[in-house]
Amino acid sequence: MAYHETKYVSGWLILVLRHEKEKLFLTGFLFLELEVVLMKPDVIHFRVK
């Protein structure tokens, strides 16, 4: 019984952590994009052309 509970808990933790990691990654990516847009508009225009 204890083994199955441990397995369930660890599986749940992995899912939660994976979800948090994805959220953090996406948020970080969005902030990075914003930073690029705000700080370096010249670079963006250069890329578009």
mmCIF file with all atom_site columns, N, CA and C in Angstrom:
data_model
loop_
_atom_site.group_PDB
_atom_site.id
_atom_site.type_symbol
_atom_site.label_atom_id
_atom_site.label_alt_id
_atom_site.label_comp_id
_atom_site.label_asym_id
_atom_site.label_entity_id
_atom_site.label_seq_id
_atom_site.pdbx_PDB_ins_code
_atom_site.Cartn_x
_atom_site.Cartn_y
_atom_site.Cartn_z
_atom_site.occupancy
_atom_site.B_iso_or_equiv
_atom_site.pdbx_formal_charge
_atom_site.auth_seq_id
_atom_site.auth_comp_id
_atom_site.auth_asym_id
_atom_site.auth_atom_id
_atom_site.pdbx_PDB_model_num
ATOM 1   N N  . MET A 1 1  ? 0.833  -1.205 0.000   1.00 0.00 ? 1  MET A N  1
ATOM 2   C CA . MET A 1 1  ? 0.000  0.000  0.000   1.00 0.00 ? 1  MET A CA 1
ATOM 3   C C  . MET A 1 1  ? 0.871  1.259  0.000   1.00 0.00 ? 1  MET A C  1
ATOM 4   N N  . ALA A 1 2  ? 1.852  1.280  0.865   1.00 0.00 ? 2  ALA A N  1
ATOM 5   C CA . ALA A 1 2  ? 2.713  2.460  0.983   1.00 0.00 ? 2  ALA A CA 1
ATOM 6   C C  . ALA A 1 2  ? 3.459  2.714  -0.326  1.00 0.00 ? 2  ALA A C  1
ATOM 7   N N  . TYR A 1 3  ? 3.872  1.622  -0.977  1.00 0.00 ? 3  TYR A N  1
ATOM 8   C CA . TYR A 1 3  ? 4.623  1.755  -2.223  1.00 0.00 ? 3  TYR A CA 1
ATOM 9   C C  . TYR A 1 3  ? 3.783  2.462  -3.284  1.00 0.00 ? 3  TYR A C  1
ATOM 10  N N  . HIS A 1 4  ? 2.533  2.025  -3.418  1.00 0.00 ? 4  HIS A N  1
ATOM 11  C CA . HIS A 1 4  ? 1.652  2.620  -4.422  1.00 0.00 ? 4  HIS A CA 1
ATOM 12  C C  . HIS A 1 4  ? 1.382  4.085  -4.119  1.00 0.00 ? 4  HIS A C  1
ATOM 13  N N  . GLU A 1 5  ? 1.224  4.409  -2.837  1.00 0.00 ? 5  GLU A N  1
ATOM 14  C CA . GLU A 1 5  ? 0.988  5.802  -2.444  1.00 0.00 ? 5  GLU A CA 1
ATOM 15  C C  . GLU A 1 5  ? 2.196  6.656  -2.808  1.00 0.00 ? 5  GLU A C  1
ATOM 16  N N  . THR A 1 6  ? 3.383  6.143  -2.522  1.00 0.00 ? 6  THR A N  1
ATOM 17  C CA . THR A 1 6  ? 4.611  6.880  -2.826  1.00 0.00 ? 6  THR A CA 1
ATOM 18  C C  . THR A 1 6  ? 4.721  7.111  -4.327  1.00 0.00 ? 6  THR A C  1
ATOM 19  N N  . LYS A 1 7  ? 4.410  6.054  -5.081  1.00 0.00 ? 7  LYS A N  1
ATOM 20  C CA . LYS A 1 7  ? 4.466  6.143  -6.531  1.00 0.00 ? 7  LYS A CA 1
ATOM 21  C C  . LYS A 1 7  ? 3.490  7.210  -7.030  1.00 0.00 ? 7  LYS A C  1
ATOM 22  N N  . TYR A 1 8  ? 2.285  7.219  -6.461  1.00 0.00 ? 8  TYR A N  1
ATOM 23  C CA . TYR A 1 8  ? 1.263  8.187  -6.861  1.00 0.00 ? 8  TYR A CA 1
ATOM 24  C C  . TYR A 1 8  ? 1.715  9.607  -6.551  1.00 0.00 ? 8  TYR A C  1
ATOM 25  N N  . VAL A 1 9  ? 2.240  9.802  -5.340  1.00 0.00 ? 9  VAL A N  1
ATOM 26  C CA . VAL A 1 9  ? 2.678  11.132 -4.912  1.00 0.00 ? 9  VAL A CA 1
ATOM 27  C C  . VAL A 1 9  ? 3.821  11.630 -5.784  1.00 0.00 ? 9  VAL A C  1
ATOM 28  N N  . SER A 1 10 ? 4.796  10.759 -6.054  1.00 0.00 ? 10 SER A N  1
ATOM 29  C CA . SER A 1 10 ? 5.941  11.178 -6.870  1.00 0.00 ? 10 SER A CA 1
ATOM 30  C C  . SER A 1 10 ? 5.487  11.499 -8.292  1.00 0.00 ? 10 SER A C  1
ATOM 31  N N  . GLY A 1 11 ? 4.545  10.720 -8.807  1.00 0.00 ? 11 GLY A N  1
ATOM 32  C CA . GLY A 1 11 ? 4.013  10.979 -10.141 1.00 0.00 ? 11 GLY A CA 1
ATOM 33  C C  . GLY A 1 11 ? 3.307  12.319 -10.196 1.00 0.00 ? 11 GLY A C  1
ATOM 34  N N  . TRP A 1 12 ? 2.535  12.607 -9.140  1.00 0.00 ? 12 TRP A N  1
ATOM 35  C CA . TRP A 1 12 ? 1.812  13.883 -9.058  1.00 0.00 ? 12 TRP A CA 1
ATOM 36  C C  . TRP A 1 12 ? 2.788  15.045 -8.967  1.00 0.00 ? 12 TRP A C  1
ATOM 37  N N  . LEU A 1 13 ? 3.837  14.861 -8.150  1.00 0.00 ? 13 LEU A N  1
ATOM 38  C CA . LEU A 1 13 ? 4.859  15.905 -7.994  1.00 0.00 ? 13 LEU A CA 1
ATOM 39  C C  . LEU A 1 13 ? 5.532  16.198 -9.325  1.00 0.00 ? 13 LEU A C  1
ATOM 40  N N  . ILE A 1 14 ? 5.851  15.133 -10.059 1.00 0.00 ? 14 ILE A N  1
ATOM 41  C CA . ILE A 1 14 ? 6.518  15.304 -11.356 1.00 0.00 ? 14 ILE A CA 1
ATOM 42  C C  . ILE A 1 14 ? 5.616  16.097 -12.300 1.00 0.00 ? 14 ILE A C  1
ATOM 43  N N  . LEU A 1 15 ? 4.318  15.769 -12.294 1.00 0.00 ? 15 LEU A N  1
ATOM 44  C CA . LEU A 1 15 ? 3.373  16.491 -13.155 1.00 0.00 ? 15 LEU A CA 1
ATOM 45  C C  . LEU A 1 15 ? 3.310  17.961 -12.784 1.00 0.00 ? 15 LEU A C  1
ATOM 46  N N  . VAL A 1 16 ? 3.218  18.236 -11.482 1.00 0.00 ? 16 VAL A N  1
ATOM 47  C CA . VAL A 1 16 ? 3.135  19.618 -11.008 1.00 0.00 ? 16 VAL A CA 1
ATOM 48  C C  . VAL A 1 16 ? 4.399  20.377 -11.375 1.00 0.00 ? 16 VAL A C  1
ATOM 49  N N  . LEU A 1 17 ? 5.548  19.755 -11.125 1.00 0.00 ? 17 LEU A N  1
ATOM 50  C CA . LEU A 1 17 ? 6.824  20.407 -11.412 1.00 0.00 ? 17 LEU A CA 1
ATOM 51  C C  . LEU A 1 17 ? 6.968  20.672 -12.902 1.00 0.00 ? 17 LEU A C  1
ATOM 52  N N  . ARG A 1 18 ? 6.558  19.704 -13.701 1.00 0.00 ? 18 ARG A N  1
ATOM 53  C CA . ARG A 1 18 ? 6.649  19.864 -15.152 1.00 0.00 ? 18 ARG A CA 1
ATOM 54  C C  . ARG A 1 18 ? 5.782  21.036 -15.589 1.00 0.00 ? 18 ARG A C  1
ATOM 55  N N  . HIS A 1 19 ? 4.582  21.118 -15.018 1.00 0.00 ? 19 HIS A N  1
ATOM 56  C CA . HIS A 1 19 ? 3.664  22.208 -15.344 1.00 0.00 ? 19 HIS A CA 1
ATOM 57  C C  . HIS A 1 19 ? 4.269  23.547 -14.937 1.00 0.00 ? 19 HIS A C  1
ATOM 58  N N  . GLU A 1 20 ? 4.831  23.602 -13.738 1.00 0.00 ? 20 GLU A N  1
ATOM 59  C CA . GLU A 1 20 ? 5.449  24.839 -13.248 1.00 0.00 ? 20 GLU A CA 1
ATOM 60  C C  . GLU A 1 20 ? 6.615  25.240 -14.139 1.00 0.00 ? 20 GLU A C  1
ATOM 61  N N  . LYS A 1 21 ? 7.399  24.236 -14.540 1.00 0.00 ? 21 LYS A N  1
ATOM 62  C CA . LYS A 1 21 ? 8.560  24.483 -15.392 1.00 0.00 ? 21 LYS A CA 1
ATOM 63  C C  . LYS A 1 21 ? 8.107  25.093 -16.715 1.00 0.00 ? 21 LYS A C  1
ATOM 64  N N  . GLU A 1 22 ? 7.049  24.528 -17.288 1.00 0.00 ? 22 GLU A N  1
ATOM 65  C CA . GLU A 1 22 ? 6.523  25.047 -18.556 1.00 0.00 ? 22 GLU A CA 1
ATOM 66  C C  . GLU A 1 22 ? 6.029  26.474 -18.386 1.00 0.00 ? 22 GLU A C  1
ATOM 67  N N  . LYS A 1 23 ? 5.324  26.721 -17.263 1.00 0.00 ? 23 LYS A N  1
ATOM 68  C CA . LYS A 1 23 ? 4.815  28.069 -16.998 1.00 0.00 ? 23 LYS A CA 1
ATOM 69  C C  . LYS A 1 23 ? 5.967  29.047 -16.869 1.00 0.00 ? 23 LYS A C  1
ATOM 70  N N  . LEU A 1 24 ? 6.990  28.639 -16.112 1.00 0.00 ? 24 LEU A N  1
ATOM 71  C CA . LEU A 1 24 ? 8.155  29.502 -15.913 1.00 0.00 ? 24 LEU A CA 1
ATOM 72  C C  . LEU A 1 24 ? 8.850  29.769 -17.239 1.00 0.00 ? 24 LEU A C  1
ATOM 73  N N  . PHE A 1 25 ? 8.983  28.714 -18.039 1.00 0.00 ? 25 PHE A N  1
ATOM 74  C CA . PHE A 1 25 ? 9.649  28.842 -19.335 1.00 0.00 ? 25 PHE A CA 1
ATOM 75  C C  . PHE A 1 25 ? 8.888  29.817 -20.234 1.00 0.00 ? 25 PHE A C  1
ATOM 76  N N  . LEU A 1 26 ? 7.559  29.643 -20.280 1.00 0.00 ? 26 LEU A N  1
ATOM 77  C CA . LEU A 1 26 ? 6.736  30.516 -21.125 1.00 0.00 ? 26 LEU A CA 1
ATOM 78  C C  . LEU A 1 26 ? 6.785  31.958 -20.647 1.00 0.00 ? 26 LEU A C  1
ATOM 79  N N  . THR A 1 27 ? 6.704  32.139 -19.322 1.00 0.00 ? 27 THR A N  1
ATOM 80  C CA . THR A 1 27 ? 6.746  33.491 -18.767 1.00 0.00 ? 27 THR A CA 1
ATOM 81  C C  . THR A 1 27 ? 8.091  34.132 -19.062 1.00 0.00 ? 27 THR A C  1
ATOM 82  N N  . GLY A 1 28 ? 9.164  33.360 -18.869 1.00 0.00 ? 28 GLY A N  1
ATOM 83  C CA . GLY A 1 28 ? 10.503 33.859 -19.140 1.00 0.00 ? 28 GLY A CA 1
ATOM 84  C C  . GLY A 1 28 ? 10.660 34.228 -20.601 1.00 0.00 ? 28 GLY A C  1
ATOM 85  N N  . PHE A 1 29 ? 10.097 33.394 -21.469 1.00 0.00 ? 29 PHE A N  1
ATOM 86  C CA . PHE A 1 29 ? 10.177 33.647 -22.905 1.00 0.00 ? 29 PHE A CA 1
ATOM 87  C C  . PHE A 1 29 ? 9.444  34.933 -23.260 1.00 0.00 ? 29 PHE A C  1
ATOM 88  N N  . LEU A 1 30 ? 8.254  35.122 -22.666 1.00 0.00 ? 30 LEU A N  1
ATOM 89  C CA . LEU A 1 30 ? 7.473  36.335 -22.932 1.00 0.00 ? 30 LEU A CA 1
ATOM 90  C C  . LEU A 1 30 ? 8.214  37.572 -22.470 1.00 0.00 ? 30 LEU A C  1
ATOM 91  N N  . PHE A 1 31 ? 8.831  37.473 -21.277 1.00 0.00 ? 31 PHE A N  1
ATOM 92  C CA . PHE A 1 31 ? 9.582  38.616 -20.758 1.00 0.00 ? 31 PHE A CA 1
ATOM 93  C C  . PHE A 1 31 ? 10.770 38.917 -21.663 1.00 0.00 ? 31 PHE A C  1
ATOM 94  N N  . LEU A 1 32 ? 11.399 37.866 -22.151 1.00 0.00 ? 32 LEU A N  1
ATOM 95  C CA . LEU A 1 32 ? 12.540 38.029 -23.047 1.00 0.00 ? 32 LEU A CA 1
ATOM 96  C C  . LEU A 1 32 ? 12.101 38.759 -24.317 1.00 0.00 ? 32 LEU A C  1
ATOM 97  N N  . GLU A 1 33 ? 10.971 38.322 -24.876 1.00 0.00 ? 33 GLU A N  1
ATOM 98  C CA . GLU A 1 33 ? 10.430 38.955 -26.081 1.00 0.00 ? 33 GLU A CA 1
ATOM 99  C C  . GLU A 1 33 ? 10.132 40.428 -25.831 1.00 0.00 ? 33 GLU A C  1
ATOM 100 N N  . LEU A 1 34 ? 9.491  40.703 -24.688 1.00 0.00 ? 34 LEU A N  1
ATOM 101 C CA . LEU A 1 34 ? 9.155  42.085 -24.340 1.00 0.00 ? 34 LEU A CA 1
ATOM 102 C C  . LEU A 1 34 ? 10.409 42.928 -24.231 1.00 0.00 ? 34 LEU A C  1
ATOM 103 N N  . GLU A 1 35 ? 11.416 42.361 -23.572 1.00 0.00 ? 35 GLU A N  1
ATOM 104 C CA . GLU A 1 35 ? 12.674 43.079 -23.377 1.00 0.00 ? 35 GLU A CA 1
ATOM 105 C C  . GLU A 1 35 ? 13.294 43.418 -24.729 1.00 0.00 ? 35 GLU A C  1
ATOM 106 N N  . VAL A 1 36 ? 13.286 42.455 -25.629 1.00 0.00 ? 36 VAL A N  1
ATOM 107 C CA . VAL A 1 36 ? 13.860 42.662 -26.961 1.00 0.00 ? 36 VAL A CA 1
ATOM 108 C C  . VAL A 1 36 ? 13.088 43.752 -27.698 1.00 0.00 ? 36 VAL A C  1
ATOM 109 N N  . VAL A 1 37 ? 11.770 43.701 -27.618 1.00 0.00 ? 37 VAL A N  1
ATOM 110 C CA . VAL A 1 37 ? 10.929 44.685 -28.312 1.00 0.00 ? 37 VAL A CA 1
ATOM 111 C C  . VAL A 1 37 ? 11.161 46.083 -27.751 1.00 0.00 ? 37 VAL A C  1
ATOM 112 N N  . LEU A 1 38 ? 11.259 46.176 -26.409 1.00 0.00 ? 38 LEU A N  1
ATOM 113 C CA . LEU A 1 38 ? 11.402 47.489 -25.777 1.00 0.00 ? 38 LEU A CA 1
ATOM 114 C C  . LEU A 1 38 ? 12.809 48.057 -25.934 1.00 0.00 ? 38 LEU A C  1
ATOM 115 N N  . MET A 1 39 ? 13.819 47.191 -25.792 1.00 0.00 ? 39 MET A N  1
ATOM 116 C CA . MET A 1 39 ? 15.196 47.673 -25.760 1.00 0.00 ? 39 MET A CA 1
ATOM 117 C C  . MET A 1 39 ? 15.809 47.828 -27.144 1.00 0.00 ? 39 MET A C  1
ATOM 118 N N  . LYS A 1 40 ? 15.455 46.913 -28.068 1.00 0.00 ? 40 LYS A N  1
ATOM 119 C CA . LYS A 1 40 ? 16.143 46.917 -29.356 1.00 0.00 ? 40 LYS A CA 1
ATOM 120 C C  . LYS A 1 40 ? 15.164 46.929 -30.518 1.00 0.00 ? 40 LYS A C  1
ATOM 121 N N  . PRO A 1 41 ? 14.463 48.021 -30.749 1.00 0.00 ? 41 PRO A N  1
ATOM 122 C CA . PRO A 1 41 ? 13.540 48.083 -31.889 1.00 0.00 ? 41 PRO A CA 1
ATOM 123 C C  . PRO A 1 41 ? 14.273 48.015 -33.226 1.00 0.00 ? 41 PRO A C  1
ATOM 124 N N  . ASP A 1 42 ? 15.507 48.510 -33.254 1.00 0.00 ? 42 ASP A N  1
ATOM 125 C CA . ASP A 1 42 ? 16.296 48.490 -34.493 1.00 0.00 ? 42 ASP A CA 1
ATOM 126 C C  . ASP A 1 42 ? 16.535 47.062 -34.960 1.00 0.00 ? 42 ASP A C  1
ATOM 127 N N  . VAL A 1 43 ? 16.836 46.193 -34.006 1.00 0.00 ? 43 VAL A N  1
ATOM 128 C CA . VAL A 1 43 ? 17.111 44.792 -34.332 1.00 0.00 ? 43 VAL A CA 1
ATOM 129 C C  . VAL A 1 43 ? 15.874 44.150 -34.943 1.00 0.00 ? 43 VAL A C  1
ATOM 130 N N  . ILE A 1 44 ? 14.708 44.446 -34.375 1.00 0.00 ? 44 ILE A N  1
ATOM 131 C CA . ILE A 1 44 ? 13.453 43.882 -34.875 1.00 0.00 ? 44 ILE A CA 1
ATOM 132 C C  . ILE A 1 44 ? 13.222 44.326 -36.320 1.00 0.00 ? 44 ILE A C  1
ATOM 133 N N  . HIS A 1 45 ? 13.368 45.618 -36.585 1.00 0.00 ? 45 HIS A N  1
ATOM 134 C CA . HIS A 1 45 ? 13.157 46.148 -37.932 1.00 0.00 ? 45 HIS A CA 1
ATOM 135 C C  . HIS A 1 45 ? 14.148 45.527 -38.915 1.00 0.00 ? 45 HIS A C  1
ATOM 136 N N  . PHE A 1 46 ? 15.371 45.348 -38.439 1.00 0.00 ? 46 PHE A N  1
ATOM 137 C CA . PHE A 1 46 ? 16.404 44.750 -39.278 1.00 0.00 ? 46 PHE A CA 1
ATOM 138 C C  . PHE A 1 46 ? 16.013 43.323 -39.654 1.00 0.00 ? 46 PHE A C  1
ATOM 139 N N  . ARG A 1 47 ? 15.476 42.580 -38.678 1.00 0.00 ? 47 ARG A N  1
ATOM 140 C CA . ARG A 1 47 ? 15.067 41.200 -38.926 1.00 0.00 ? 47 ARG A CA 1
ATOM 141 C C  . ARG A 1 47 ? 13.907 41.145 -39.913 1.00 0.00 ? 47 ARG A C  1
ATOM 142 N N  . VAL A 1 48 ? 12.969 42.074 -39.771 1.00 0.00 ? 48 VAL A N  1
ATOM 143 C CA . VAL A 1 48 ? 11.787 42.077 -40.637 1.00 0.00 ? 48 VAL A CA 1
ATOM 144 C C  . VAL A 1 48 ? 12.181 42.326 -42.083 1.00 0.00 ? 48 VAL A C  1
ATOM 145 N N  . LYS A 1 49 ? 13.118 43.243 -42.318 1.00 0.00 ? 49 LYS A N  1
ATOM 146 C CA . LYS A 1 49 ? 13.592 43.547 -43.666 1.00 0.00 ? 49 LYS A CA 1
ATOM 147 C C  . LYS A 1 49 ? 14.490 42.450 -44.162 1.00 0.00 ? 49 LYS A C  1
#
